XYZ file of C-alpha atoms in Angstrom:
330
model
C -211.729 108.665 10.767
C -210.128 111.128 13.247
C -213.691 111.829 14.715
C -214.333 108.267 15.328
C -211.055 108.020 16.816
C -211.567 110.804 18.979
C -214.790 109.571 19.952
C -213.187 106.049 20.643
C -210.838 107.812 22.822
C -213.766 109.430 24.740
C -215.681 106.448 25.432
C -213.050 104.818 26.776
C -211.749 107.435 29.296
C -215.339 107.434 30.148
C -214.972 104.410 30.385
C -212.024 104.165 32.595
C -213.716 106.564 35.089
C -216.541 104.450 35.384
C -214.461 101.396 35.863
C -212.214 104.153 38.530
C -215.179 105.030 39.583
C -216.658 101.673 40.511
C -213.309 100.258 41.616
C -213.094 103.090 44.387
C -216.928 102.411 45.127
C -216.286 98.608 45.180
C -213.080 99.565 47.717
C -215.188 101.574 49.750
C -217.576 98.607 50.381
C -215.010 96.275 50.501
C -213.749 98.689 53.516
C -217.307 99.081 55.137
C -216.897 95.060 54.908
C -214.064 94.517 56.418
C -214.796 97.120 58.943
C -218.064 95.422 59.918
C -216.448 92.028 59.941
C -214.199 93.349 62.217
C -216.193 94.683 64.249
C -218.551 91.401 64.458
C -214.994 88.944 64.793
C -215.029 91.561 67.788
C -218.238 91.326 69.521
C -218.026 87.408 68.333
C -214.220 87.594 70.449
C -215.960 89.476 73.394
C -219.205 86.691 73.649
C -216.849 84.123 73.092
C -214.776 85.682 76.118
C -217.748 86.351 77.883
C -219.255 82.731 77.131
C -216.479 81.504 78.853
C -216.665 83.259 82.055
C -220.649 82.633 82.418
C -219.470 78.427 81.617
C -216.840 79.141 84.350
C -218.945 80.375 87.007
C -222.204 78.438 85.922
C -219.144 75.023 86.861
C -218.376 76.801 89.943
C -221.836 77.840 90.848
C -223.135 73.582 89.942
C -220.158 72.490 92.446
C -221.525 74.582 95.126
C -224.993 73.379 94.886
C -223.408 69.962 94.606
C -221.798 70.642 97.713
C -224.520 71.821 99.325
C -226.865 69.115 97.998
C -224.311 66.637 99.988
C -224.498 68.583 103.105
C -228.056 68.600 103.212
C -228.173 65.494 102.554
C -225.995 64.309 105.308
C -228.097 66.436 107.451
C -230.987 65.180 106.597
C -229.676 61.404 107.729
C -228.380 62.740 110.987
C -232.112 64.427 111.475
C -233.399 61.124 110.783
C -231.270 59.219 113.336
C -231.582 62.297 115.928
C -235.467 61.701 115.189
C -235.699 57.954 115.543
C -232.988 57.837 118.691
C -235.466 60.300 120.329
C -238.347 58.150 119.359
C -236.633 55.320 120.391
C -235.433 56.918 124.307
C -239.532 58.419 124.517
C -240.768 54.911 123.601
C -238.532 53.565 126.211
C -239.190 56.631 129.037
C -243.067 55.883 128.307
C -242.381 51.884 129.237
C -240.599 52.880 132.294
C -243.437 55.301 133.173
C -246.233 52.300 132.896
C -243.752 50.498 134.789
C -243.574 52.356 137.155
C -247.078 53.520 137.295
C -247.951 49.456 137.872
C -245.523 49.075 140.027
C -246.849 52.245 142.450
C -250.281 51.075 141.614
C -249.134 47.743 143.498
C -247.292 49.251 146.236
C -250.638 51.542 146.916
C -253.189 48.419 146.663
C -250.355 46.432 149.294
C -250.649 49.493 151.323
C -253.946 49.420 151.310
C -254.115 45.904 152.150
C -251.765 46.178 155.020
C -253.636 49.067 156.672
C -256.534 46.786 156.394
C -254.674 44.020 157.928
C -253.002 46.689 160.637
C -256.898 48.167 161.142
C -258.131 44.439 161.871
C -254.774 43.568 164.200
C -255.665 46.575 166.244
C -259.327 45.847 166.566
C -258.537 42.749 167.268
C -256.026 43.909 169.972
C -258.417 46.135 171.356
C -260.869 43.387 171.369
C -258.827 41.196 173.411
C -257.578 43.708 175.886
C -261.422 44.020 176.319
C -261.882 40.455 176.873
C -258.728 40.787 179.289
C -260.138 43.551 181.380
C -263.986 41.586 181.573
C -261.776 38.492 182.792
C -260.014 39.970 185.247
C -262.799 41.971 186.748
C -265.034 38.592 186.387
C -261.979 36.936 188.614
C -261.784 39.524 191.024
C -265.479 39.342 191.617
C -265.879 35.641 192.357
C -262.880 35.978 194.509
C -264.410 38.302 196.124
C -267.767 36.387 196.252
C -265.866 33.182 197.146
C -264.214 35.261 200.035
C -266.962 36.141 201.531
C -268.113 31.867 202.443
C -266.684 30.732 205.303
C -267.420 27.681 204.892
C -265.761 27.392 200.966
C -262.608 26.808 201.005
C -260.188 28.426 198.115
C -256.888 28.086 197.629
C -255.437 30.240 194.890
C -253.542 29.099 191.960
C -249.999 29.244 191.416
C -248.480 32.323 190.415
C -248.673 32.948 186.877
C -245.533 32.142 185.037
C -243.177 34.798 183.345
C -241.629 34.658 180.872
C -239.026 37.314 179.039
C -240.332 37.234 175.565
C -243.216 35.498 173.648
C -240.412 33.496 172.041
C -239.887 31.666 175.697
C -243.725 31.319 175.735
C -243.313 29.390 172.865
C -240.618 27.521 173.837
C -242.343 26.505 177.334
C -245.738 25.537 175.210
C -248.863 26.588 176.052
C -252.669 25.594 175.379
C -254.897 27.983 173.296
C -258.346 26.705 174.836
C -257.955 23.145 173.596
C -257.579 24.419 169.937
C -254.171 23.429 169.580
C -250.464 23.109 171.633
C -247.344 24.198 170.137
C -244.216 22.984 171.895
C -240.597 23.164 169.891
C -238.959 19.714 170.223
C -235.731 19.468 172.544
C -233.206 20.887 170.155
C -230.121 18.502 170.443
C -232.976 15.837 169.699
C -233.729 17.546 166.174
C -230.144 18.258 165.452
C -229.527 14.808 166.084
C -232.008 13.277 164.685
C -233.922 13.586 161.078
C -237.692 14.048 161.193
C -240.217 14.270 158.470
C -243.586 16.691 158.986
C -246.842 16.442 158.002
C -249.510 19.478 157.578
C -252.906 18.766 157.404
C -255.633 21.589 156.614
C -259.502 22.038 156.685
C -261.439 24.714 155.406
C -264.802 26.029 156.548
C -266.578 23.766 153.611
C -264.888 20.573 155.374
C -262.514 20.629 152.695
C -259.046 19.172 153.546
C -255.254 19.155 152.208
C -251.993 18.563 152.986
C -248.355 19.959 152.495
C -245.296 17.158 153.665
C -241.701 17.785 153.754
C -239.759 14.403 153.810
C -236.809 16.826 155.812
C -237.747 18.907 158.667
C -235.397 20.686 161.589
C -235.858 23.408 163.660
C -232.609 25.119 164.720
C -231.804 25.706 168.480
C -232.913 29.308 170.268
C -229.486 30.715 169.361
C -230.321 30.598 165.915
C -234.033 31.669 166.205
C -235.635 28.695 166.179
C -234.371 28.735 162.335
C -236.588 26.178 160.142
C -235.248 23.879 157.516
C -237.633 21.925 155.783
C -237.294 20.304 152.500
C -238.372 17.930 149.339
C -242.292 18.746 149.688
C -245.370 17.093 148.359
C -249.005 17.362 149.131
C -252.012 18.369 147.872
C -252.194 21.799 149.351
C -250.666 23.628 146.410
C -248.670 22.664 143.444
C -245.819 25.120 145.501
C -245.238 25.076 149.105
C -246.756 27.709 151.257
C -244.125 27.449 154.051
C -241.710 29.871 154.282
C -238.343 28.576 152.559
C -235.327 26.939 154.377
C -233.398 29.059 156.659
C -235.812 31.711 158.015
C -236.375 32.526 161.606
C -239.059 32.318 164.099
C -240.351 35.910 164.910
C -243.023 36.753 167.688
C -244.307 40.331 167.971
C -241.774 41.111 170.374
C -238.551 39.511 168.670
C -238.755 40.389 164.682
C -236.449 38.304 162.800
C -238.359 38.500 159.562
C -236.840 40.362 156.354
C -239.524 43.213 156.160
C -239.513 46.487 157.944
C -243.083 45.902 158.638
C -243.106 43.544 161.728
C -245.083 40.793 160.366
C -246.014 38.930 163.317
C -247.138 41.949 165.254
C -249.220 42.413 161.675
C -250.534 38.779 161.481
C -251.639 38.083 164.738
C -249.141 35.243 165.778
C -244.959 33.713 165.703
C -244.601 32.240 162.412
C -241.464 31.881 159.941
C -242.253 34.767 157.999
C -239.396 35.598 155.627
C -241.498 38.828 154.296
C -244.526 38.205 156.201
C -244.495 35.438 153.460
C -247.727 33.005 151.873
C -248.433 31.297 155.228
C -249.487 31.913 158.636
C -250.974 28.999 160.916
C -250.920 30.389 164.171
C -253.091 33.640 163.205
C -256.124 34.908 164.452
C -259.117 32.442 164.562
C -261.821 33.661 162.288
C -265.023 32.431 161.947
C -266.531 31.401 158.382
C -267.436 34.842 156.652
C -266.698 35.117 153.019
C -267.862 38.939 152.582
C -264.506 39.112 154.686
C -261.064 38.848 153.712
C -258.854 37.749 156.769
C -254.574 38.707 155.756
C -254.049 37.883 159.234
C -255.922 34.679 159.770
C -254.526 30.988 159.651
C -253.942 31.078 156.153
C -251.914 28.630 153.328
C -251.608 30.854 150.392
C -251.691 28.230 147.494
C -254.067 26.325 148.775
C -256.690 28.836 149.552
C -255.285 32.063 149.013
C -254.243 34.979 151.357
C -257.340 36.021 152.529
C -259.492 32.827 153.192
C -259.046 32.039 157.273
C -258.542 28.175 157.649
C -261.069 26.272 160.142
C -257.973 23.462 161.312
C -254.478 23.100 160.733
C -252.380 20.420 162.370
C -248.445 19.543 162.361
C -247.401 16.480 162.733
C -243.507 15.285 163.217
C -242.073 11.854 162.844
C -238.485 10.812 162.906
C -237.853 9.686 158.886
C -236.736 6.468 159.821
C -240.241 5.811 161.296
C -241.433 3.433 158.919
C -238.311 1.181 158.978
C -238.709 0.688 162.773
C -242.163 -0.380 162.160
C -241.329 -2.569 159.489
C -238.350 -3.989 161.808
C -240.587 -4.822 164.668
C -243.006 -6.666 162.260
C-alpha cells in the first residue's frame, strides 16, 4: 500500500514537471509569439507609415502632371492660333504679292505700250520735219525759178501768221488739207447759249457710228477751253469715249491733262485728255493697216478700241432749241 503510494506520489511529481515543463515551453513560444507579432505589428506600422508617404507624394506627383497636362495644353491652343494667324498673314502677303505682281505686270505692258506710242510720235515727228525741210527747199526753188522770168509776175504771200501757243492756233482755226477745220465757237455765245453735239465716225470697212450729248459747252480760254458735255447716246459704245465733264483742252505746248506723261505731245494732237483718256480725234492720220496698232491715231475707244485709227470723224453743234425753231417756222 505504501509502495503504491509512493509510486503515486512519483508519477505525479513527474507529472507536475512535465506539466512545469510544458507550461515554461508553452511560455517560451507564447514569448517567441508575441515577440514576432510584435515585430510584424512593427514592420505592418512602418509600411503602413510608409504607404502613406508613397499615397502622399504619388497625390502630389498626379497634381503636377495635372498641372502640367493644363499648361501644355494651353500651349498647345496658343501654337495653334500662332500657327493659323501666321497662315492666315502668309495667305494674305502671297495675295498682295500676285497683286502686286499683276499690277507691275500692267504698269510694264503700259510702258511698253507708251514707248511704242512715244517711238511712233517721234518717227512721226521726224517724218514731218522731213516733209517740212523738202517743202521749204521745194519753195525756195520755184521762187527761185519764178525769179528768174521777167516776164512772170509774183507777188508773195502774206506773212505767215504767229501765233504764241498751239492753243491760239486752235482758237484762230486752221485747215488740215481739206480733211477737216476746227474752230472753238465765240465763247460768250456758248456760255449763253445751250448747244447739243453730234459725233459721227467711219472706219476703214465703211463702217459708221455715232456718240451725241444732248448738253455741250466749251468754257472760255481762261478756263482752258474746259468741256462740259452731258446725257449721251449713240451707237458708238454702250459708254462714252469722250473725256468726262470738266477737263481741259491741252496742246503739246500747254499740258492741262492729269498725267505726268504729256498726252498730247504723246498722241499726236489737242484733245481733252483727262489721262490721255479713251479718245483722241484730232490724232495722227493713219492709213488702213491692221498688222498695226495706232495709240496715237484718231481713235474712240469703245467703239473700236485704242489701237484701231478711224478713217472720218466729224462734230457737229446745234443750239438745243434747234428743233423748236424749226417746228415754229413751220
Amino acid at each position: 500500500m505504501e509502495m503504491s503510494e509512493t509510486h503515486l506520489s512519483s508519477v505525479q511529481d513527474h507529472t507536475l514537471n512535465q506539466t512545469a515543463e510544458q507550461t515554461r515551453k508553452l511560455t517560451n513560444v507564447e514569448i517567441q509569439v508575441l515577440n514576432q507579432t510584435s515585430r510584424l505589428e512593427i514592420q505592418v506600422l512602418e509600411n503602413s507609415l510608409s504607404t502613406n508617404k508613397l499615397e502622399k507624394q504619388l497625390l502630389l506627383q498626379t497634381h503636377e502632371i495635372s498641372r502640367l497636362q493644363e499648361r501644355n495644353s494651353f500651349l498647345e491652343k496658343k501654337v495653334l492660333a500662332i500657327e493659323n494667324q501666321r497662315d492666315e498673314e502668309l495667305q494674305g502677303l502671297r495675295t498682295e504679292k500676285m497683286e502686286m505682281q499683276n499690277l507691275l505686270s500692267k504698269q510694264v505692258d503700259l510702258v511698253g505700250h507708251l514707248e511704242q506710242s512715244l517711238g511712233v510720235a517721234l518717227l512721226n515727228n521726224t517724218a514731218l520735219h522731213k516733209q517740212q525741210t523738202s517743202l521749204a527747199e521745194t519753195v525756195k526753188h520755184l521762187i527761185g525759178l519764178v525769179s528768174q522770168c521777167n516776164h512772170v509776175s509774183f507777188t508773195l504771200p502774206e506773212e505767215q501768221k504767229v501765233f504764241k501757243d498751239c492753243a491760239a492756233a486752235y482758237k484762230a482755226g486752221f485747215s488740215t488739207s481739206g480733211v477737216y477745220t476746227l474752230r472753238f465757237p465765240n465763247t460768250t455765245a456758248t456760255v449763253k447759249n445751250r448747244y447739243s453735239l453730234r459725233i459721227l465716225l467711219q472706219d476703214w470697212e465703211n463702217n459708221e457710228a455715232y456718240s451725241a450729248f444732248e448738253h455741250f459747252q466749251v468754257g472760255s480760254e481762261e478756263q482752258n477751253y474746259r468741256l462740259y458735255a452731258r446725257r449721251y447716246s449713240g451707237t458708238a459704245g454702250r459708254t462714252s469715249s469722250l473725256s468726262p465733264s470738266g477737263t481741259d483742252f491741252s496742246t503739246k505746248d500747254v499740258d492741262n491733262d492729269r498725267c505726268a506723261c504729256k498726252c498730247a505731245q504723246m498722241a499726236g494732237g489737242g484733245w481733252w485728255f483727262d489721262a490721255c483718256g479713251p479718245s483722241n480725234l484730232n490724232g495722227i492720220y493713219y492709213p488702213p493697216n491692221p498688222a498695226t496698232i495706232r495709240y496715237n491715231g484718231m481713235k474712240w475707244h469703245y467703239w473700236k478700241g485704242p489701237g484701231h485709227s478711224l478713217k472720218e470723224s466729224t462734230m457737229m453743234i446745234r443750239p438745243v432749241d434747234f428743233r423748236e425753231e424749226q417746228e415754229g417756222m413751220l
